[in-house]
Coordinates of C-alpha atoms and ligand atoms in Angstrom, one line a residue:
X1 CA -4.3 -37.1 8.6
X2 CA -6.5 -34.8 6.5
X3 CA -5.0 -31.5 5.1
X4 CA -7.0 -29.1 7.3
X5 CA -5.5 -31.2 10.1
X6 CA -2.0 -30.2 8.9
X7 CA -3.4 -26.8 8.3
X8 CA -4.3 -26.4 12.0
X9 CA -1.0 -27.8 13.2
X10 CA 1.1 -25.9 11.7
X11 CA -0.9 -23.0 12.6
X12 CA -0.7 -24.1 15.9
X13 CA 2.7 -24.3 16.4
X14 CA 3.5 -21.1 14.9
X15 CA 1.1 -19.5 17.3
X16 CA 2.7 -21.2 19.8
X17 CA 6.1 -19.6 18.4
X18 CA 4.3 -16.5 18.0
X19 CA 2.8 -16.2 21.8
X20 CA 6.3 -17.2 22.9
X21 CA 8.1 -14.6 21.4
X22 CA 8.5 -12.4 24.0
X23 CA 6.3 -9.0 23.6
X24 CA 7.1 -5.8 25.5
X25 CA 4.5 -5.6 29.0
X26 CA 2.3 -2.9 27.8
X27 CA 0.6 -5.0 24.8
X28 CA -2.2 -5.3 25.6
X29 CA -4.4 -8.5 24.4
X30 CA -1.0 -10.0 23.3
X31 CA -2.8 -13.5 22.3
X32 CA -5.3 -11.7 19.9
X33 CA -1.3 -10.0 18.5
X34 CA 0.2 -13.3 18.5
X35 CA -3.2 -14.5 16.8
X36 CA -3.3 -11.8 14.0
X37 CA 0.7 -12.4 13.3
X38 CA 0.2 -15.9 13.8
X39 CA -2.2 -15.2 10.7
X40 CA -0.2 -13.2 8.3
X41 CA 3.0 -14.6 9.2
X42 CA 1.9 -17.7 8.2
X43 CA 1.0 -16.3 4.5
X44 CA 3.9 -14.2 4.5
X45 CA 6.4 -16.6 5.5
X46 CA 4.8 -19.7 2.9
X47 CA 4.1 -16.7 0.1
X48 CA 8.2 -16.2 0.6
X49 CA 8.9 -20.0 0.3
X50 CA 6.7 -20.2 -3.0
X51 CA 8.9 -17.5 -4.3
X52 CA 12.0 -18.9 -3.1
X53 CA 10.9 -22.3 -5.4
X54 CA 10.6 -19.6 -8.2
X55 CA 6.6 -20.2 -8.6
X56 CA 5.5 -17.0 -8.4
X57 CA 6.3 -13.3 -6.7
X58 CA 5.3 -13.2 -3.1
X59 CA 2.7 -10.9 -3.2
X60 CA 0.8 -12.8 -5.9
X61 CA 0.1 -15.2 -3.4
X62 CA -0.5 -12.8 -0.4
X63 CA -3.1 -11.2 -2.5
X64 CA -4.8 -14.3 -3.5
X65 CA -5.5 -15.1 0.3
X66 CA -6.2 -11.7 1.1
X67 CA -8.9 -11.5 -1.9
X68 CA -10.9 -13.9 0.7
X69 CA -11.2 -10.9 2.9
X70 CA -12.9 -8.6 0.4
X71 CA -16.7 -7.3 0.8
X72 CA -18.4 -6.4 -1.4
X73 CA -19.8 -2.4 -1.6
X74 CA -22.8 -3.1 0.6
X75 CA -25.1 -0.6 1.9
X76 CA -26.1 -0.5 5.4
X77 CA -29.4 1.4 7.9
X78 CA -26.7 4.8 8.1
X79 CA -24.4 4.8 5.0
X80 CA -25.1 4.2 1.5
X81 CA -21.9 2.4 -0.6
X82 CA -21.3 2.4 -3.8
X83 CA -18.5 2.2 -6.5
X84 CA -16.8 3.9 -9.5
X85 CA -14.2 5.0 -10.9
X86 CA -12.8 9.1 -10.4
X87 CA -10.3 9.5 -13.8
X88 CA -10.3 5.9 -14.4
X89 CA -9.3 5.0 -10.9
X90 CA -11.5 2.4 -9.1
X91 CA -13.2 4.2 -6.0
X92 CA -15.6 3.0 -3.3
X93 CA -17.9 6.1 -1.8
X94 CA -19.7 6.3 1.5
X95 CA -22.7 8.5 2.1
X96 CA -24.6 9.1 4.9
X97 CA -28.2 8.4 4.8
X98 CA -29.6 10.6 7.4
X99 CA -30.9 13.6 6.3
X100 CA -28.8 16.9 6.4
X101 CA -29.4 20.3 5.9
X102 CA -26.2 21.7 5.1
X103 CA -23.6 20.3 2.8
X104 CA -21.3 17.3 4.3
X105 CA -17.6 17.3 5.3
X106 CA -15.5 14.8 2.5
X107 CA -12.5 12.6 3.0
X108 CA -10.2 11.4 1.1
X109 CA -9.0 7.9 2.3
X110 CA -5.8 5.5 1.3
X111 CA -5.3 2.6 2.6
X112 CA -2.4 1.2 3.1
X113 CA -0.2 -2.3 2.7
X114 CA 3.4 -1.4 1.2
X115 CA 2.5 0.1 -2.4
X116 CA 1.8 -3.8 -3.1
X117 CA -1.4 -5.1 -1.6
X118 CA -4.9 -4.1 0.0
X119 CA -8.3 -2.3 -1.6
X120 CA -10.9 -0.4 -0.7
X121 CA -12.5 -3.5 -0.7
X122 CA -10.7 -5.6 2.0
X123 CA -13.2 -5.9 5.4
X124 CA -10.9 -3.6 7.5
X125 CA -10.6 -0.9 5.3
X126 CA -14.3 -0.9 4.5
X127 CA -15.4 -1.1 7.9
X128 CA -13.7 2.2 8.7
X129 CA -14.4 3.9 6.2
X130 CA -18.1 3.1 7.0
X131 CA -17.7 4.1 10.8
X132 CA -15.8 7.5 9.4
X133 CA -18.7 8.2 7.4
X134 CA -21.2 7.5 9.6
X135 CA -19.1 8.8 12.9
X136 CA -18.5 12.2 11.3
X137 CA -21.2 12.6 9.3
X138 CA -19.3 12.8 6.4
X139 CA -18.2 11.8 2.9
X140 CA -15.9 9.2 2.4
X141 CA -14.2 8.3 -0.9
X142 CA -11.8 5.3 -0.6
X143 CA -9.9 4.8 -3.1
X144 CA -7.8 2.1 -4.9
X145 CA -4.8 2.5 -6.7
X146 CA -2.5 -0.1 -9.1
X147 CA -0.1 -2.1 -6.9
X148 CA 3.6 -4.0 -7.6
X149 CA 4.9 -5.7 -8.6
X150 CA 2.8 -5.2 -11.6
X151 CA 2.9 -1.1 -11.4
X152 CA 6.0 0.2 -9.6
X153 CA 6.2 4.1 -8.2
X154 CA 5.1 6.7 -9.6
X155 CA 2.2 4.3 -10.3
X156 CA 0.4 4.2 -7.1
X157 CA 0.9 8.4 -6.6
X158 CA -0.4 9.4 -10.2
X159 CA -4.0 6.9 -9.5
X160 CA -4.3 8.6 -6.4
X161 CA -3.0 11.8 -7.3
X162 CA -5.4 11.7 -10.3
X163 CA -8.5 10.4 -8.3
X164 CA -8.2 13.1 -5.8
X165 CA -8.3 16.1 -8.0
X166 CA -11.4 14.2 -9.9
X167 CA -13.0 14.5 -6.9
X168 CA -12.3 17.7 -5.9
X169 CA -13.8 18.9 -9.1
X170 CA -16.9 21.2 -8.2
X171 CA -19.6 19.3 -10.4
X172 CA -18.6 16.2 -8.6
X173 CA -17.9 18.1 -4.6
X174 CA -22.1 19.1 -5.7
X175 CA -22.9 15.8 -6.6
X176 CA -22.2 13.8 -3.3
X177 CA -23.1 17.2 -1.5
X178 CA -19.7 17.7 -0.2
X179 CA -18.8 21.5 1.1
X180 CA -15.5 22.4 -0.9
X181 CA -13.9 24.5 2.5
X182 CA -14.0 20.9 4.3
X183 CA -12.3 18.4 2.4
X184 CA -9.6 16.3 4.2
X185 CA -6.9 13.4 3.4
X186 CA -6.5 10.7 5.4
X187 CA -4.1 7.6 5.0
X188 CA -2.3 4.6 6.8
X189 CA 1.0 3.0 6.5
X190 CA 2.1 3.1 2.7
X191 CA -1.3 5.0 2.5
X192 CA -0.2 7.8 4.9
X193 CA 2.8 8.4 2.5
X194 CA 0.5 8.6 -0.5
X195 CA -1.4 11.4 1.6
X196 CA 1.3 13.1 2.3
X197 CA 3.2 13.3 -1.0
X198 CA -0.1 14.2 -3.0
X199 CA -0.6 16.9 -0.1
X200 CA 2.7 18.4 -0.7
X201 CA 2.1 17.7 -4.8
X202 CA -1.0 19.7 -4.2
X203 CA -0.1 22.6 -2.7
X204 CA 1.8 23.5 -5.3
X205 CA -0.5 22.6 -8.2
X206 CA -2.2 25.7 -10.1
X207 CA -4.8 23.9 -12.1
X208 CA -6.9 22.7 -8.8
X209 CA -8.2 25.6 -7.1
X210 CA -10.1 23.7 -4.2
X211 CA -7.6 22.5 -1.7
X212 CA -7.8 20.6 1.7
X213 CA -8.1 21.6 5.3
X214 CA -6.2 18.6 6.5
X215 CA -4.2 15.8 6.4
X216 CA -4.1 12.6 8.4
X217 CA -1.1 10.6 8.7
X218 CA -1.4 7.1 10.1
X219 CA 1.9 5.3 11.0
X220 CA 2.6 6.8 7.8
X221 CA 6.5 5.8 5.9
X222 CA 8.1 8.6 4.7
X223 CA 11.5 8.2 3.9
X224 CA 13.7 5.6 2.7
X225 CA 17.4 7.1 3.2
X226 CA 18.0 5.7 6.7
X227 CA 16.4 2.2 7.3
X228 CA 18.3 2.2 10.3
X229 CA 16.7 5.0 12.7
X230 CA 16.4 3.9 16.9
X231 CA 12.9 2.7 15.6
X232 CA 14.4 0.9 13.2
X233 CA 16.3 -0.8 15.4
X234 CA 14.4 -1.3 18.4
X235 CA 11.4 -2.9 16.8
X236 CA 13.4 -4.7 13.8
X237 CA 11.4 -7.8 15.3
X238 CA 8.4 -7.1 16.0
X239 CA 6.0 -8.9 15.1
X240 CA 3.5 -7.0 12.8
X241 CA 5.9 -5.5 11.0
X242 CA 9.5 -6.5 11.2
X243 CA 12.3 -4.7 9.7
X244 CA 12.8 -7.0 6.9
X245 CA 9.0 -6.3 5.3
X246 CA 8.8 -3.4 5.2
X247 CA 12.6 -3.0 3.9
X248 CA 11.2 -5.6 1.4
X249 CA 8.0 -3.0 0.5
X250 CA 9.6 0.0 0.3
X251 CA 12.3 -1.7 -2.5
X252 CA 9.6 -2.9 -4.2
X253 CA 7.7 0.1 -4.5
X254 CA 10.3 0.9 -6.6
X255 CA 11.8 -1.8 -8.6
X256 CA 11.3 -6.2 -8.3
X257 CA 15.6 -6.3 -8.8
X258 CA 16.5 -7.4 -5.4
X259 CA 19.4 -5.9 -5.5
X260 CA 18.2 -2.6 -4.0
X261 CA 16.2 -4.4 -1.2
X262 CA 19.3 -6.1 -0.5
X263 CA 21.2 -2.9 0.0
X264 CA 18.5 -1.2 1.8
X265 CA 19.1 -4.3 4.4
X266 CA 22.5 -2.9 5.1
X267 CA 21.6 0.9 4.5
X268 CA 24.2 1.5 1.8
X269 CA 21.8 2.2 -0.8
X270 CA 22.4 6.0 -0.8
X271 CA 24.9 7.3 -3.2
X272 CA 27.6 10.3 -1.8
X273 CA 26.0 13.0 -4.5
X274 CA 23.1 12.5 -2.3
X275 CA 24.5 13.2 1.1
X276 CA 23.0 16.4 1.3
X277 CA 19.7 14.8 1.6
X278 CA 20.6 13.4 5.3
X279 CA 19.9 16.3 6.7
X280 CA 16.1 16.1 6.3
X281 CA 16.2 12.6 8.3
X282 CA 18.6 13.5 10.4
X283 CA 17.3 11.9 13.7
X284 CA 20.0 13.4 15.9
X285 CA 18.2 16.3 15.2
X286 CA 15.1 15.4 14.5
X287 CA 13.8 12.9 17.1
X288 CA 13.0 14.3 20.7
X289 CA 15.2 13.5 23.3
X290 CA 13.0 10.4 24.6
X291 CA 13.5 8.7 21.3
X292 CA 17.0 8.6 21.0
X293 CA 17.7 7.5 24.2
X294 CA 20.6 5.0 24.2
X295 CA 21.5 5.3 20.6
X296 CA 24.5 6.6 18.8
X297 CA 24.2 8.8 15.9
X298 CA 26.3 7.4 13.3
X299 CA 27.4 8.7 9.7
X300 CA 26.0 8.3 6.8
X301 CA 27.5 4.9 4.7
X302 CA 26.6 5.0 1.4
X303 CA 26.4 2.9 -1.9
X304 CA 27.7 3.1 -5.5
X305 CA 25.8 5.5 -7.9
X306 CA 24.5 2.7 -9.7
X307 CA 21.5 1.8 -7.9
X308 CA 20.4 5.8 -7.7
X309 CA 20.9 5.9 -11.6
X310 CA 18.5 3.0 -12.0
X311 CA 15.8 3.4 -9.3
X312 CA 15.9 7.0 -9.6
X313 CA 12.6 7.0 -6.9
X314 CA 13.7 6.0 -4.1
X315 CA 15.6 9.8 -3.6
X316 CA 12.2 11.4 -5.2
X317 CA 10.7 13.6 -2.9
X318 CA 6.5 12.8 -4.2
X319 CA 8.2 9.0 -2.6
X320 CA 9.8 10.1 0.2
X321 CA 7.9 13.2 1.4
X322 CA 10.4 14.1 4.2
X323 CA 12.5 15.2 1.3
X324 CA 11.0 18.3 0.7
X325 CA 12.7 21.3 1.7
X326 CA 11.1 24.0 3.9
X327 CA 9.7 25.9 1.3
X328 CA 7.1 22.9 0.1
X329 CA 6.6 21.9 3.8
X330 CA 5.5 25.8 4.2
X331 CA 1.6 26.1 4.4
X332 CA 0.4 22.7 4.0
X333 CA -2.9 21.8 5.4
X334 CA -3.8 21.1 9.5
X335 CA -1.7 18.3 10.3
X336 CA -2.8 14.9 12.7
X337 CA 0.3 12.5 12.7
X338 CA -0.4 9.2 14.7
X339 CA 3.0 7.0 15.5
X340 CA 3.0 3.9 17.6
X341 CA 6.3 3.4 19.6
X342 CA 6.3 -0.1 18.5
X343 CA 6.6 0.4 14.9
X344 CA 9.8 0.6 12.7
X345 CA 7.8 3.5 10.8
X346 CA 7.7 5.2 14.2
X347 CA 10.4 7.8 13.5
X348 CA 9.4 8.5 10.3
X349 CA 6.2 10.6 12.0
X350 CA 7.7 11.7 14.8
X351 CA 10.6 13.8 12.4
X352 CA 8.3 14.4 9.3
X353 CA 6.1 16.6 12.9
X354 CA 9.0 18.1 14.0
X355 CA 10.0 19.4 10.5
X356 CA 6.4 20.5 9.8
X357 CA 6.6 22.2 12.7
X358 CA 10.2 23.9 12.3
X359 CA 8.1 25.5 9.0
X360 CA 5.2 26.9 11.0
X361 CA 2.6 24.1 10.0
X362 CA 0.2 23.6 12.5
X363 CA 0.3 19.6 13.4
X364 CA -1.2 18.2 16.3
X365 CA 0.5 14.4 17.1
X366 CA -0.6 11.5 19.0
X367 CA 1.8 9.0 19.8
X368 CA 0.8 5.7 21.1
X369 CA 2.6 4.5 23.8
X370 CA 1.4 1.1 23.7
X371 CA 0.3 1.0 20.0
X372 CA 1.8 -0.7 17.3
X373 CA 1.6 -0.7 13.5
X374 CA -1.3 -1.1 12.0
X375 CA -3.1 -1.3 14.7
X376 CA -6.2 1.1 14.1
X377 CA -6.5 -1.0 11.1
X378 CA -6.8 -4.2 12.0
X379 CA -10.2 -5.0 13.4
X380 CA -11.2 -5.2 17.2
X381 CA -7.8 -4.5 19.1
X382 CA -8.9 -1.9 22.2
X383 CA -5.7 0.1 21.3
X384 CA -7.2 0.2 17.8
X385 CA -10.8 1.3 19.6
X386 CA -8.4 4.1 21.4
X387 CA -6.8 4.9 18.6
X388 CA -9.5 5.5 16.3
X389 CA -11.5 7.5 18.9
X390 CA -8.4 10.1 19.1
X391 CA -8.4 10.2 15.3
X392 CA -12.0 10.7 14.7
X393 CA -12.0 13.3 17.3
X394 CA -9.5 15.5 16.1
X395 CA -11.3 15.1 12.3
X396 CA -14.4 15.9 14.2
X397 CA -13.1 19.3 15.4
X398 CA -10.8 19.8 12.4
X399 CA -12.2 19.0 9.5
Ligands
NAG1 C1 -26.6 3.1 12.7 O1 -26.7 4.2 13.6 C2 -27.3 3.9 14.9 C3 -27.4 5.2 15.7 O2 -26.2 5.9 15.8 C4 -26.4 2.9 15.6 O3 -26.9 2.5 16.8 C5 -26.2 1.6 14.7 O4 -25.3 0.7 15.3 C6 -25.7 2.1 13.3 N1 -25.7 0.9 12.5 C7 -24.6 0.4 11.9 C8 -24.7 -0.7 11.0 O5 -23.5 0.9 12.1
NAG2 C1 23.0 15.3 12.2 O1 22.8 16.1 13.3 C2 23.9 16.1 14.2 C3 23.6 17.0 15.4 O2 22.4 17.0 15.8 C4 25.2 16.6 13.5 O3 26.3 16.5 14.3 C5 25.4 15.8 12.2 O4 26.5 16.4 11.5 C6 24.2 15.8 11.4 N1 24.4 14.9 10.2 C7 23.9 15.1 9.0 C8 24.3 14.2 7.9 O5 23.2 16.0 8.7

């Protein structure tokens, strides 16, 4: 029996596994699901048992299958692509070819895939940037940022950080033709909480004097002091994005010592000197009363100091933007939020809205009853098609 034999047997039985794990009724297309987690399970789960023989880190190996799905910056008949680098920090910019007689909108994209994979590059992210660009006549820098396990926070948020205010020089807003009152931020997943930090960062920052108009936050994560919120709990298997990834990106945005992952797994990972942090992911009173249905507010346990000392990040508000106290929430840009209510990141939206909202920021919020994470990103769901069309709207009246 020839390898790609085994190959296609072992994909098919975890597909099997994966079509018989039993989805909720309103997925819809729940074979292409069980065919895209059938898919990155399968690297997942084999990158985990190379690390587990000590060969190499996990996402070493993820990235090397994902580097298959990389495209290169290729033009098209609407959108010219190109590359370089804004401070030093790889970019990949999208212009529209048609003609137009006023200057063009900008955004700011950041992709996503837990502070330790993806690019500007990879197919997905590419192809919606070009459909953004071309969609809302706009121009669309996506940019890249250095990943762990190599580069651990604040890593990731000082490329981007520094990218962004490259671009919102005025030499360089003239150059693509960009008009400096209609610049937004967009970003998904680990990318949403890069948009939103740098948002908050700035706000407040007196050397840039052109600021945004809006921020879009895709399933974005955005805290890491309770990894056991009702979405949390409720989705801790699903598929795309079970609790125990995305437990294992967040700890690794930080440091590679498993030690804190392990105890993010059992939520003790807060010390007591920072119990008065709770309160700003405090679902009780956070969530809407359709979120917290059937569950039991329960308080905080926490961890030794020692962790805290270490990995002083993880309690850093530029990582964990529902940190910030009123006053930095207090006139940040137009806000879009999209969660998906089968996503363990769902709460994280859903409270970082309400407490934009309690500080008079104007937000508007889709939630996707039917969505789940990542979902707009991965290519050719028809929640992903719905998805993107409410998104694109709201930047085409917004921005
Ligand atoms: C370019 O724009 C035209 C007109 O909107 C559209 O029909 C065509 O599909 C676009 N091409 C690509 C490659 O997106
Ligand atoms: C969370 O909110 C509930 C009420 O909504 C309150 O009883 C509880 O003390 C709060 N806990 C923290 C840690 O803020």
């Amino acid at each position: 029996m020839g390898r790609k034999m085994i190959f296609l047997l072992i994909m098919g039985v975890l597909g099997a596994y994966y079509l018989y794990t039993p989805l909720p009724d309103n997925i819809e297309e729940p074979w292409r699901l069980a065919w895209v987690t059938t898919r990155k399970n399968t690297i997942t789960n084999l990158a985990l048992f190379v690390e587990l023989l000590g060969i190499s880190h996990f996402t070493n190996i993820v990235v090397f299958f994902m580097s298959f799905q990389e495209v290169p910056p290729t033009s098209d008949e609407n959108v010219t692509v190109t590359e370089t680098t804004f401070n030093n920090v790889p970019v990949r910019i999208y212009v529209p070819k048609r003609k137009s007689e006023t200057l063009r909108r900008g955004l700011f994209y950041i992709h996503g895939g837990g502070w330790c994979m993806g690019s500007a590059a990879l197919f997905d992210t590419d192809f919606l940037s070009r459909r953004t660009a071309d969609r809302l006549d706009a121009v669309v820098i996506s940019t890249n940022y250095r990943l762990a396990p190599k580069h651990h926070f604040p890593n990731q948020l000082e490329d981007v950080y520094n990218a962004l205010k490259w671009f919102l020089y005025h030499d360089v807003l003239d150059k693509y033709g960009v008009d400096p009152e209609r610049i937004g931020i967009s970003g998904s997943s680990a990318g949403g909480n890069l948009a939103a930090a740098v948002t908050q960062q700035l706000k407040d920052d007196p050397d840039v004097k052109i600021k945004l108009k809006t921020q879009s936050l895709l399933y974005p994560a955005l805290q890491t002091l309770d990894m056991d919120l009702p979405s949390y709990q409720e989705n801790s298997h699903f598929p795309v994005l079970p609790r125990s990834h995305a437990v294992r990106s967040w700890s690794e945005y930080f440091t590679t010592d498993r030690s804190l992952e392990n105890a993010m797994l059992f939520n003790q990972h807060v010390p007591v000197e920072s119990s008065h942090l709770f309160k700003f992911v405090n679902w009780s009173s956070l969530l809407p009363e359709e979120f917290k249905k059937g569950h039991f507010y329960n308080s905080p346990t926490y961890g030794g100091s020692e962790l805290a000392k270490k990995y002083p990040g993880f309690l850093d508000v530029r990582a964990a933007p529902l940190l910030a106290g009123d006053n930095k929430l207090r006139n940040l840009p137009l806000t879009y939020v999209m969660t998906c209510q089968y996503d363990v990141l769902r709460d994280d939206g859903i409270m970082y809205v309400t407490r934009l909202r309690n500080a008079g920021v104007r937000v508007t919020h889709d939630h996707i009853a039917d969505g789940f994470h990542g979902a707009l990103s991965y290519h050719g769901f028809k929640v992903g098609y719905r998805m993107e069309n409410l998104y694109m709207s709201w930047l085409s009246e917004n921005l």
